Amino acid sequence: MDSAHPEAHGEMGPLFSPDEKRDPTLRFRSTLRADDLIGRSPPMVELLRQLSLLAPLDVSVLLTGPSGTGKTHVARVMHASSPRAAAGNFVELSCANLPDNLVESELFGAAPGAHSTAVKAVEGKVFAARGGTLLFDEIAELSLPAQAKLLQLLQSREYYPLGASRPRAADVRVIAATNCDLKARVARREFREDLYYRLHVVPIRVPSLAERRDDIPELAQHFCVRACVRHRLPPLHLSQWTLVTAQAASWPGNIRELANAVEAAVIRAAGEDAREVETRHLLPDREVRHDSATPLNYREALRRFQTHLVRGTLEDSNWNVAEAARRLALTRAHIYNLMQTLDISRP
Ligand SMILES: Nc1ncnc2c1ncn2[C@@H]1O[C@H](COP(=O)(O)OP(=O)(O)O)[C@@H](O)[C@H]1O
Ligand SMILES: [Mg+2]
């Protein structure tokens, strides 16, 4: 292709290689180290666009999104894709279950004998992450006194290890993650407003799996390969039908739940010496048994798919027909009809 003369392509506009058409995330991925961040759905294109813009910068970033969507994973990618990857480590501080009296020494470290549990010197997370990136995971759980310390750190870029008389420079890039509505916490005065605005300069929302179902097959394959390698099993793959079911199923625990389910499925399938990972391995509770040796005809395959989808949605809605109808964008009458024809009844 004569890329030196883009005008030769007339009204074709910007040039996209065939690869980029197939995977619109490629041009953002080229500036990132995100090979293990699977997905090419529109929400992922947007996420990768933001990451390629922000990863190299030193700004604080607030990652929001439901549990299991990949916030920690994304924070790692940001670090790995930044110049800081060469200069320091990626360090995580989980703010949940962090006792108030330990926050300071966890974060800033302590000189020997500075407090009862610090007989020896304690290395703080800020020091461990020097030159690199420090992730405050579940930041909403940080106590108010600890929030004040963090704000001070962000403003002055200095900190005092416990018992130290001179401040230390804090050379860390801060990323915070939460599955809470921080703004609501601010309204209830559980989270400092000044810290919120300091962190909220660049918010990134990590989408739920329900918002990017198109990524499910690729994710499932990825976790399947990973499980086989991890457990030293012969390479198995997911049947086409299993992929369809996985895509239609609901995963309230998002990618974490999908990853665990696929890993368990691989182990079950290997235990049976199965040739492929089948739906019954992936969703043993919502059993849809069929003999994989006999090919399904179209009508039967469709019926099983519908049964699975409708029953799964009803289960997820606590058998509330109106709710299931809303989720599937059908009328209630249509759901009742489907329940009758597919022989689905509340257990
Ligand atoms: N886009 C993705 N591609 C591949 N694996 C992912 C992706 N997002 C998340 N994961 C994996 O899913 C699991 C849950 O992600 P995690 O970052 O811990 O979620 P969160 O921090 O939002 O609760 C981890 O094992 C992570 O590596
Ligand atoms: Mg996490």
PDB file of C-alpha atoms and ligand atoms in Angstrom, residues 71-72 137 256, ligand 2:
ATOM      1  CA  LYS A  71      -9.321  -2.606  37.879  1.00  0.00           C
ATOM      2  CA  THR A  72      -6.201  -4.076  39.466  1.00  0.00           C
ATOM      3  CA  ASP A 137      -7.103  -0.598  46.166  1.00  0.00           C
ATOM      4  CA  ARG A 256     -13.076 -12.914  37.985  1.00  0.00           C
TER       5      ARG A 256
HETATM    6 MG    MG B   2      -8.894  -5.449  42.583  1.00  0.00          MG
END
